[in-house]
PDB file of C-alpha atoms in Angstrom:
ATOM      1  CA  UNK A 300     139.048 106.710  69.238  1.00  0.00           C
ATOM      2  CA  UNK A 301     136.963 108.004  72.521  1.00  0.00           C
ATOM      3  CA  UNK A 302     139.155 105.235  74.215  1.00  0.00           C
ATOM      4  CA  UNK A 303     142.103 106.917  73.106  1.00  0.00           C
ATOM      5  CA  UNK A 304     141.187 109.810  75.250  1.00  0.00           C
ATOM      6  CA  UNK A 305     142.020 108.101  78.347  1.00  0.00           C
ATOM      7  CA  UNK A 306     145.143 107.116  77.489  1.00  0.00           C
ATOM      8  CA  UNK A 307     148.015 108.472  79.375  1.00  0.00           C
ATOM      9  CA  UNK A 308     150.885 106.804  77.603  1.00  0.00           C
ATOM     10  CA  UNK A 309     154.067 109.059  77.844  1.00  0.00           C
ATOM     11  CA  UNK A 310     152.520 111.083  80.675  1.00  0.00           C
ATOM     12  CA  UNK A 311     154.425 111.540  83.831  1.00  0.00           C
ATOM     13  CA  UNK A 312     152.155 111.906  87.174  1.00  0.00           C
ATOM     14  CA  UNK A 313     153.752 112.721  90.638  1.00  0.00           C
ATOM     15  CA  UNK A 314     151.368 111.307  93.752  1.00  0.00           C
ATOM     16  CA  UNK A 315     151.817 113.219  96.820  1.00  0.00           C
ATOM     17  CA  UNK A 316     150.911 110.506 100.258  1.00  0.00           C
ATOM     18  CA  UNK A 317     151.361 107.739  97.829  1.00  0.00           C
ATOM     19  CA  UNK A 318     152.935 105.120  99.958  1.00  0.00           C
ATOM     20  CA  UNK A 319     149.792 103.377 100.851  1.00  0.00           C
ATOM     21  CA  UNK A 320     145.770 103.942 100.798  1.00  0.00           C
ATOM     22  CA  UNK A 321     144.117 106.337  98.698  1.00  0.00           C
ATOM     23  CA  UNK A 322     147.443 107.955  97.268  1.00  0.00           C
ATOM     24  CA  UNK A 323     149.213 104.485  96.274  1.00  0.00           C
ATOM     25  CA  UNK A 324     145.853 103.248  94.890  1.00  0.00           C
ATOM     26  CA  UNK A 325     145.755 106.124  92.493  1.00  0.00           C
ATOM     27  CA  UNK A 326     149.390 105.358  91.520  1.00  0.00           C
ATOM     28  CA  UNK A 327     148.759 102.669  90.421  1.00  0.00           C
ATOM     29  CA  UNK A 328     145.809 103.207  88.601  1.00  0.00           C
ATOM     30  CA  UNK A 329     148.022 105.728  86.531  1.00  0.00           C
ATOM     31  CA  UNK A 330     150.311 103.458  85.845  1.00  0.00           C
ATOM     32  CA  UNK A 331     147.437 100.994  84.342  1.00  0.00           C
ATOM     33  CA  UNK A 332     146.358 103.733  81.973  1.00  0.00           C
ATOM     34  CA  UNK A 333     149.941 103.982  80.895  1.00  0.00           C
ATOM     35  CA  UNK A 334     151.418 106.860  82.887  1.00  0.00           C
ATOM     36  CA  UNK A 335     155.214 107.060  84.579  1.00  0.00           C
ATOM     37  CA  UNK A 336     154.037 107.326  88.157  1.00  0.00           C
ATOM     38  CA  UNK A 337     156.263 109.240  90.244  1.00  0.00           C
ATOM     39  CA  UNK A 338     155.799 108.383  94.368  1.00  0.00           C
ATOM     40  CA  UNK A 339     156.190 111.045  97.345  1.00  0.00           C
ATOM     41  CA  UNK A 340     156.444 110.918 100.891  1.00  0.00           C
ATOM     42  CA  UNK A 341     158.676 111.937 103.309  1.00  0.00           C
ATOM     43  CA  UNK A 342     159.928 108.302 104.573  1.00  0.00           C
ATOM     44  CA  UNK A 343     162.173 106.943 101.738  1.00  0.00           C
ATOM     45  CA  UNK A 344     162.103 103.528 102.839  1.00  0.00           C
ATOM     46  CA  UNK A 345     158.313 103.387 102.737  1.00  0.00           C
ATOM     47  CA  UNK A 346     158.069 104.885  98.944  1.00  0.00           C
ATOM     48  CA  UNK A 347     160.527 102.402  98.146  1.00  0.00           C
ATOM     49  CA  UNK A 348     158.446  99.451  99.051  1.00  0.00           C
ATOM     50  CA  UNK A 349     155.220 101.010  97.703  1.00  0.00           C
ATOM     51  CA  UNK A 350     157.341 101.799  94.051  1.00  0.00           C
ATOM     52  CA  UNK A 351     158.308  97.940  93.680  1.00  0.00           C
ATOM     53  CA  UNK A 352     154.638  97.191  93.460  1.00  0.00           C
ATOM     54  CA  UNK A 353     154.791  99.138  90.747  1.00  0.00           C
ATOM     55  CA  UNK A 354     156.886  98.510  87.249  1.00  0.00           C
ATOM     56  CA  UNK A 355     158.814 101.726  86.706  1.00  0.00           C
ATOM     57  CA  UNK A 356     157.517 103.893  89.186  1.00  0.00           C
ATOM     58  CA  UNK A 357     160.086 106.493  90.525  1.00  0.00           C
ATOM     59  CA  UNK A 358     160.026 108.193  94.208  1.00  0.00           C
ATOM     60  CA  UNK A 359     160.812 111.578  95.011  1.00  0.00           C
ATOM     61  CA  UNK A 360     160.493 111.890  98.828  1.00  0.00           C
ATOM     62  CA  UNK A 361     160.209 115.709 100.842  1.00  0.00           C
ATOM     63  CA  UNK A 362     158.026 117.346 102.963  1.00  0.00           C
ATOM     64  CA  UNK A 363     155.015 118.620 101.455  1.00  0.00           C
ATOM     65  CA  UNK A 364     154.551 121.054 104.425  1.00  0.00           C
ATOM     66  CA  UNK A 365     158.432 122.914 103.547  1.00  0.00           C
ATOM     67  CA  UNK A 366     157.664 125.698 101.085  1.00  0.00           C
ATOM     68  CA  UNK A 367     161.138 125.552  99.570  1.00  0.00           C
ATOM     69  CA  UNK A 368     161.541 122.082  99.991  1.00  0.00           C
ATOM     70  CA  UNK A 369     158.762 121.365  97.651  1.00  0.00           C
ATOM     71  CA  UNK A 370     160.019 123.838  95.208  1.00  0.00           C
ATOM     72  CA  UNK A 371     164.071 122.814  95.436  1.00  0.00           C
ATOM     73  CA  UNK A 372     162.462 119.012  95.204  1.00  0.00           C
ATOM     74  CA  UNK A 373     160.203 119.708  92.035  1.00  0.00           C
ATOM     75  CA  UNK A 374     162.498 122.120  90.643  1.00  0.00           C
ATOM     76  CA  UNK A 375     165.405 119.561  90.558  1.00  0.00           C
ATOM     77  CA  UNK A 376     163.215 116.722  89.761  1.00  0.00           C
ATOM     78  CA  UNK A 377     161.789 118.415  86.309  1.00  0.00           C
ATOM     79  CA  UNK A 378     165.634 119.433  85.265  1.00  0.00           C
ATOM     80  CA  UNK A 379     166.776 116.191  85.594  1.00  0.00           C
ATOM     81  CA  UNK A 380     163.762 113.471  84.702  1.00  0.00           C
ATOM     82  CA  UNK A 381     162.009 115.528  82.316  1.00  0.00           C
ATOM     83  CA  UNK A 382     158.414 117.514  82.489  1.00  0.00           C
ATOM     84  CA  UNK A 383     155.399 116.384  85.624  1.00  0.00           C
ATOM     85  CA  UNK A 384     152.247 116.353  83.162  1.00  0.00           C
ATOM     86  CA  UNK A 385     149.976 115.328  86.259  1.00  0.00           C
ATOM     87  CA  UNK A 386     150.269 116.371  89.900  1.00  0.00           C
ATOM     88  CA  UNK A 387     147.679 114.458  92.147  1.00  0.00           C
ATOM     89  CA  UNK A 388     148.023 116.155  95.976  1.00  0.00           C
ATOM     90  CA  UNK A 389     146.380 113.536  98.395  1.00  0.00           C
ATOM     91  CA  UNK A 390     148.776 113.837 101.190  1.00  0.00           C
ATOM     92  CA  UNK A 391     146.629 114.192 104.433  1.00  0.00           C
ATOM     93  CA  UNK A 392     145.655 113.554 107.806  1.00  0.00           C
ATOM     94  CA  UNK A 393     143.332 113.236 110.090  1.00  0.00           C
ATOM     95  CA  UNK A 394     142.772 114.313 114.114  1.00  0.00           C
ATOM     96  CA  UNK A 395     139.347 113.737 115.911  1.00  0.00           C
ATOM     97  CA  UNK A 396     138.370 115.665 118.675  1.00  0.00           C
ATOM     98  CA  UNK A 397     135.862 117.810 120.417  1.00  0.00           C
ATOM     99  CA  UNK A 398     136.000 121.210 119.276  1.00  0.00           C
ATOM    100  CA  UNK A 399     135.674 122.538 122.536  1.00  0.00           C
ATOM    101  CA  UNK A 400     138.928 120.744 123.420  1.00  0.00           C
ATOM    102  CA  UNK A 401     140.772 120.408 119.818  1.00  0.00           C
ATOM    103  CA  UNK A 402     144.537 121.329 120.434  1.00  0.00           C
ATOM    104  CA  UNK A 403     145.709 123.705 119.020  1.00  0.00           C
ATOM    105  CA  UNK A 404     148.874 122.296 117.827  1.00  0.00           C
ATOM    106  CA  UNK A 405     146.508 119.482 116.040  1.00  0.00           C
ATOM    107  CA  UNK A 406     144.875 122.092 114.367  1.00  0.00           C
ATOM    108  CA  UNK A 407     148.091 123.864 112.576  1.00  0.00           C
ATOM    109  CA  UNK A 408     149.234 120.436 111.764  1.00  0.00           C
ATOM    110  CA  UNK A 409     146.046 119.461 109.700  1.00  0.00           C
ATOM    111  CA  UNK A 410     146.195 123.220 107.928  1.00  0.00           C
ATOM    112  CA  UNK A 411     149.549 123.096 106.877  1.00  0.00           C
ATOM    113  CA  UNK A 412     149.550 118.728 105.533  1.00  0.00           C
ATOM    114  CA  UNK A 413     145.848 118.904 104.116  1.00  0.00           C
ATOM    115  CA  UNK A 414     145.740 122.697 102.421  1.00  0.00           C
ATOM    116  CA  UNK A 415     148.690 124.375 102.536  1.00  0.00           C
ATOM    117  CA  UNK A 416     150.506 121.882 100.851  1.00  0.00           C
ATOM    118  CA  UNK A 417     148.068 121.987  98.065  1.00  0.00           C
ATOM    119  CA  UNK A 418     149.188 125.481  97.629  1.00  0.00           C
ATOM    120  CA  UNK A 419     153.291 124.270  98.151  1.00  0.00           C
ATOM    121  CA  UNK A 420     153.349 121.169  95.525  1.00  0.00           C
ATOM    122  CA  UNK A 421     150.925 122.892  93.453  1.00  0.00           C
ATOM    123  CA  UNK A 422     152.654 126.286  92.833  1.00  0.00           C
ATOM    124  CA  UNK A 423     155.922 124.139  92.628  1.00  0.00           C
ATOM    125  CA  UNK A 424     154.860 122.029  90.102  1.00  0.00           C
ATOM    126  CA  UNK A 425     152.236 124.672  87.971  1.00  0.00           C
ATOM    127  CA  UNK A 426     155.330 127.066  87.107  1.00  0.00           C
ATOM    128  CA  UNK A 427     156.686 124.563  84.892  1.00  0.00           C
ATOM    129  CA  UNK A 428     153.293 123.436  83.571  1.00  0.00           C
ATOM    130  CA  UNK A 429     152.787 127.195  82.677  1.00  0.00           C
ATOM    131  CA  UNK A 430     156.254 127.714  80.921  1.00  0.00           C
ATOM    132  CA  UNK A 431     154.538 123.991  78.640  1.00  0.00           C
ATOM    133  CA  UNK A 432     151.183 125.640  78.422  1.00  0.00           C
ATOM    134  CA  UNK A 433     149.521 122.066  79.957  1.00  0.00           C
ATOM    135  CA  UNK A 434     148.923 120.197  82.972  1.00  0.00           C
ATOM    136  CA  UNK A 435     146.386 118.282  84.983  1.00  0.00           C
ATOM    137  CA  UNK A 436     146.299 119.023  88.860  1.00  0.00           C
ATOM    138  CA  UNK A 437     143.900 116.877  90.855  1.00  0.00           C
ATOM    139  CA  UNK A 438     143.447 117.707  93.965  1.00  0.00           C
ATOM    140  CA  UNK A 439     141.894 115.451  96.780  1.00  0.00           C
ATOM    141  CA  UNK A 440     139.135 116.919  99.051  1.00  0.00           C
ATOM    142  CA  UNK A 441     136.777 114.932 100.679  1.00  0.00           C
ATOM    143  CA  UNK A 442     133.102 114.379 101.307  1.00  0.00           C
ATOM    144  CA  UNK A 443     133.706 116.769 104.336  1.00  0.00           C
ATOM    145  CA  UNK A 444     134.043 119.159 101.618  1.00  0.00           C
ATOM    146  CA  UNK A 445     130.670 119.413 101.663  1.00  0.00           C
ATOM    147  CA  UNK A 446     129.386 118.045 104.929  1.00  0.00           C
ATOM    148  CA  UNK A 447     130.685 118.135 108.680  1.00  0.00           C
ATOM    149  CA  UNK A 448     130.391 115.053 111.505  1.00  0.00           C
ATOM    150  CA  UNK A 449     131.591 115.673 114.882  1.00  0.00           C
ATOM    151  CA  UNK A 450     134.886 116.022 116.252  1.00  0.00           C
ATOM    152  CA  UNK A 451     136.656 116.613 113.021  1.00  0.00           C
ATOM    153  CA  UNK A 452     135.493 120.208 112.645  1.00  0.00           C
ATOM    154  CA  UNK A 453     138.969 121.404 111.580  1.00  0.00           C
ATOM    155  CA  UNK A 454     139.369 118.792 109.095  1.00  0.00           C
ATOM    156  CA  UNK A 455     136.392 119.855 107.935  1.00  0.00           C
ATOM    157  CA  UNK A 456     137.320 123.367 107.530  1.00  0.00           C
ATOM    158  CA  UNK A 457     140.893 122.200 105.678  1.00  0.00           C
ATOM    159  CA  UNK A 458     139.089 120.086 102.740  1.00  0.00           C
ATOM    160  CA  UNK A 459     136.386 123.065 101.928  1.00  0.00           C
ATOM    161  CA  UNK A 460     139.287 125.308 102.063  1.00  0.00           C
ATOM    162  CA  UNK A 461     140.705 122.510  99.282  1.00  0.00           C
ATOM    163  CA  UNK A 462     137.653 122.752  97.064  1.00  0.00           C
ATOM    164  CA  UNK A 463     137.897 126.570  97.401  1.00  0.00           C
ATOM    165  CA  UNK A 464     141.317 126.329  96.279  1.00  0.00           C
ATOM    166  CA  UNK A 465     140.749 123.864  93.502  1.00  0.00           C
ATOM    167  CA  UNK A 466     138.442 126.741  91.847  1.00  0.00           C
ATOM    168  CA  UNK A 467     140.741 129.134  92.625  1.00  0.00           C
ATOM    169  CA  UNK A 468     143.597 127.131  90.887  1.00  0.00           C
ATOM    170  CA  UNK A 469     141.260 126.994  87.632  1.00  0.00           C
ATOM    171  CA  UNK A 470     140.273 130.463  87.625  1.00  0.00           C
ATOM    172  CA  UNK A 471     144.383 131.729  87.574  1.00  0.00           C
ATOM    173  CA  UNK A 472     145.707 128.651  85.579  1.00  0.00           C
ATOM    174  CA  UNK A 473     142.691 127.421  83.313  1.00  0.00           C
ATOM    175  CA  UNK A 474     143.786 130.372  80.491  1.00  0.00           C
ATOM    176  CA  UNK A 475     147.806 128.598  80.726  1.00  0.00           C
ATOM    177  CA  UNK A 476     146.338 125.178  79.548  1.00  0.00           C
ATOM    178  CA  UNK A 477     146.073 124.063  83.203  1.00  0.00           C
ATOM    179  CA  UNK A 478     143.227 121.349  84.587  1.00  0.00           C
ATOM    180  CA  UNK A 479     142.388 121.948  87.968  1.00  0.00           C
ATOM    181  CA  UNK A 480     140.209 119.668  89.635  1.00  0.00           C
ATOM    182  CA  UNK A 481     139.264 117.681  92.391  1.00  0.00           C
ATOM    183  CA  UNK A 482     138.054 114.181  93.468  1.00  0.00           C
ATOM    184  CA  UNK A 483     136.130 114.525  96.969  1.00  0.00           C
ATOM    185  CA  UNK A 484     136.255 110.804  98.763  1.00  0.00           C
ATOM    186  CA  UNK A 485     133.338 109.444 100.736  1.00  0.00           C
ATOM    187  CA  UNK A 486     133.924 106.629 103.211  1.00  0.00           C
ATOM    188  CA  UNK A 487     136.516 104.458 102.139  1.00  0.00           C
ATOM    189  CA  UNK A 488     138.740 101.468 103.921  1.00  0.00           C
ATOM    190  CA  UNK A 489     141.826 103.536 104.225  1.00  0.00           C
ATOM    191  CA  UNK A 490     144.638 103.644 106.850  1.00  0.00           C
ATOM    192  CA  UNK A 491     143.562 107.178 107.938  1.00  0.00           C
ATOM    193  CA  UNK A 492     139.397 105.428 108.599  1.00  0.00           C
ATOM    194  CA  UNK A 493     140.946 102.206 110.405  1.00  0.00           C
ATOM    195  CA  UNK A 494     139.445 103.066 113.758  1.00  0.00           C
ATOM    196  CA  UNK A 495     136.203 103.899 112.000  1.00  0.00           C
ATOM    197  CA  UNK A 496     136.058 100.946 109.960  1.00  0.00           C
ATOM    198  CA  UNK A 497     137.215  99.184 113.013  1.00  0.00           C
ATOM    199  CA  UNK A 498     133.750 100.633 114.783  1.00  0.00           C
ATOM    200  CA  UNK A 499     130.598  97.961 114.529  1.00  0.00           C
ATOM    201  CA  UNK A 500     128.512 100.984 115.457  1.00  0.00           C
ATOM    202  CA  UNK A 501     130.093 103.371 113.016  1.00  0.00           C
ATOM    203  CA  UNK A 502     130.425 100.956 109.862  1.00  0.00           C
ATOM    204  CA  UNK A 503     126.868 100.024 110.574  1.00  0.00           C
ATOM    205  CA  UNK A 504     125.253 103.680 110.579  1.00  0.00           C
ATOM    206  CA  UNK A 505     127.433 104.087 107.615  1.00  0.00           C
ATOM    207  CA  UNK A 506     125.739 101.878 105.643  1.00  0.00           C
ATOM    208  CA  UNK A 507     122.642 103.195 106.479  1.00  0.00           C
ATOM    209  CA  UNK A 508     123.511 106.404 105.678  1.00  0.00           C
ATOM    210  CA  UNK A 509     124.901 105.656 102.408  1.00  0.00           C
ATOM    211  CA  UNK A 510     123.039 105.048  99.240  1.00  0.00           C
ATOM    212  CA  UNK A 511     125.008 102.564  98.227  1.00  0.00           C
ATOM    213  CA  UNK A 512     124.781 100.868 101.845  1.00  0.00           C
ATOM    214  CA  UNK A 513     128.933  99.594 102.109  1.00  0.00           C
ATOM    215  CA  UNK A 514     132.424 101.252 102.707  1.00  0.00           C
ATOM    216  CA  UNK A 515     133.961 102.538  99.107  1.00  0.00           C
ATOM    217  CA  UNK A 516     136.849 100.546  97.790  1.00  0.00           C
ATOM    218  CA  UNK A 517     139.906 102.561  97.324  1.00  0.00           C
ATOM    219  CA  UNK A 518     139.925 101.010  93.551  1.00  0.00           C
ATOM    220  CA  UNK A 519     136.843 102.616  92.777  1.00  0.00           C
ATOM    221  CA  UNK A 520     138.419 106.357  93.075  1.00  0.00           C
ATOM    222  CA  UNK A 521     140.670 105.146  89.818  1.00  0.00           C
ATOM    223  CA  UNK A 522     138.510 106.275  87.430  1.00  0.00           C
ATOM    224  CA  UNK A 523     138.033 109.272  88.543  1.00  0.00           C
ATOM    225  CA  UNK A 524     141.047 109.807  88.576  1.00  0.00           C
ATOM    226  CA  UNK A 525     142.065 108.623  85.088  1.00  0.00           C
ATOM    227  CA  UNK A 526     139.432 111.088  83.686  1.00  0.00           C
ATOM    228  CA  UNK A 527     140.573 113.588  85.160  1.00  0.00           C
ATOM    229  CA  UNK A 528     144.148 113.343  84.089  1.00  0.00           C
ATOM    230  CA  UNK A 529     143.525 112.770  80.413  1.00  0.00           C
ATOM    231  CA  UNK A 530     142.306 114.543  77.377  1.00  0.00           C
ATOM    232  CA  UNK A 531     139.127 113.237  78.454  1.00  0.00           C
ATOM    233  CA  UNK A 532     138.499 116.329  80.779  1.00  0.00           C
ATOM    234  CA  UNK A 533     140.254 118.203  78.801  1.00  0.00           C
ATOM    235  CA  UNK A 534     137.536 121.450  79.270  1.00  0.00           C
ATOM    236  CA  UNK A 535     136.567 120.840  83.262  1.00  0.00           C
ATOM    237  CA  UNK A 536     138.407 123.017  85.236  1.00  0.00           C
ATOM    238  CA  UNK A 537     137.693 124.019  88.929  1.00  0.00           C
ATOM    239  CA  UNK A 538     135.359 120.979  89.464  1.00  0.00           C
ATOM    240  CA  UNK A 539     134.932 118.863  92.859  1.00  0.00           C
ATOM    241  CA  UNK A 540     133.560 115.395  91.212  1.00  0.00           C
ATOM    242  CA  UNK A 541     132.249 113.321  94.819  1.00  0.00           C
ATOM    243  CA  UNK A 542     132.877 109.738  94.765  1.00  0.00           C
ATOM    244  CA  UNK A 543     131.081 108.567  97.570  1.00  0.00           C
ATOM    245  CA  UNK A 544     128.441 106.090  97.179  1.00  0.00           C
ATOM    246  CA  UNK A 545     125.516 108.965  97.068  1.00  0.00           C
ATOM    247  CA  UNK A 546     126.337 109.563 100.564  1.00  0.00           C
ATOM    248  CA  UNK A 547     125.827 113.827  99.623  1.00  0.00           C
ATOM    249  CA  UNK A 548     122.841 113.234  97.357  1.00  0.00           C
ATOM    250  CA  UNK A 549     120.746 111.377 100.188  1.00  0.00           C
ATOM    251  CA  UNK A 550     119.158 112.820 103.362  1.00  0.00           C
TER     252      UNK A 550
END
């Protein structure tokens, strides 16, 4: 029975950024606990490759920075394929830099792909979950959440603004049947760390720093993941669970 719980046979989950790292990862861990995983990103060719790794997976590709893009893309998605029971937003990106000399240009594009499309797919997809009185949003902030290194200051700023959102998501949606959560990475061997991982002196202090002592494994946000989209979790709301080797417990 407590198995059971975890099971999200007959669920359909859309994965924003899911054509590779973090976002395809999850995907596919969806899939394994029996959900219809639904693929977006804005280049169709890529989704396609990342959905044949997958049995059954669908794509939707748009821009999850376009306001009514998001909505005409969700909108038309749900009246033709049926209800989106989970919505995981991971697309991101990243853009190191002094702060002194962070452009400015750099800095609109990491508010509008890291937190204001949380707000876009989000509102898109929570009207219908409303109208169904369910849902599961799961949101992905970081372990800058909660901490800051140099020269990513603004990303910094964008994923607390995405656990800020997260409870703010709970506290309007929680009384419509509505999960809202969020997983909050550490260090993990992504696309979007390759120059870090690439760094002897930065993989090194890493694992210093780190409880654990290693880089995470993209597999090992699954979990996390699976929880939070099933019945499971079904009374956390607003919460920002950190997956990240102990790396925020530890001075």
């Amino acid at each position: 029975m407590s198995l059971q719980l975890f099971d999200l046979t007959g669920r359909r989950a859309l994965v924003t950024g899911s054509s590779q790292g973090i976002g395809l990862a999850l995907a596919k861990g969806l899939a394994a606990a029996g959900a219809q995983v639904v693929l977006n990103g804005r280049d169709a060719a890529r989704l396609a490759e990342a959905a044949a790794q997958i049995p059954g997976a669908e794509t939707l590709a748009f821009d999850v920075t376009d306001h009514e893009g998001v909505r005409a893309a969700v909108d038309a998605f749900e009246a033709k394929n049926g209800a989106i029971d989970i919505l995981v937003n991971n697309a991101g990106m990243q853009h190191r830099a002094p702060l002194e000399d962070f452009p400015a240009d750099a800095f609109e594009r990491l508010l509008q792909t890291n937190i204001a499309s949380v707000f876009h797919v989000g509102q898109a997809v929570a009207r219908h979950m409303i109208k169904r009185g369910k849902g599961k949003i799961i949101n992905i902030a970081s372990v800058q959440t909660a901490l800051a290194r140099p020269s990513i200051a603004p990303y910094t700023a964008t994923k607390g603004a995405v656990g800020n959102l997260t409870k703010g998501m709970a506290t309007d949606w929680a009384k419509y049947g509505i999960n809202c959560n969020a997983i909050a990475p550490g260090y993990f061997d992504t696309p979007l760390n390759a120059a870090l991982v690439a760094d002897p002196a930065f993989s090194a202090w890493l694992e210093k720093r780190t409880p654990a002592g290693r880089w995470g494994k993209v597999e090992e946000l699954v979990g996390a993941c699976v929880f939070l989209s099933s019945e499971a979790a079904s009374f956390v709301n607003g919460h920002v669970l950190f997956v990240d080797g102990g790396i925020t417990a530890s001075l």
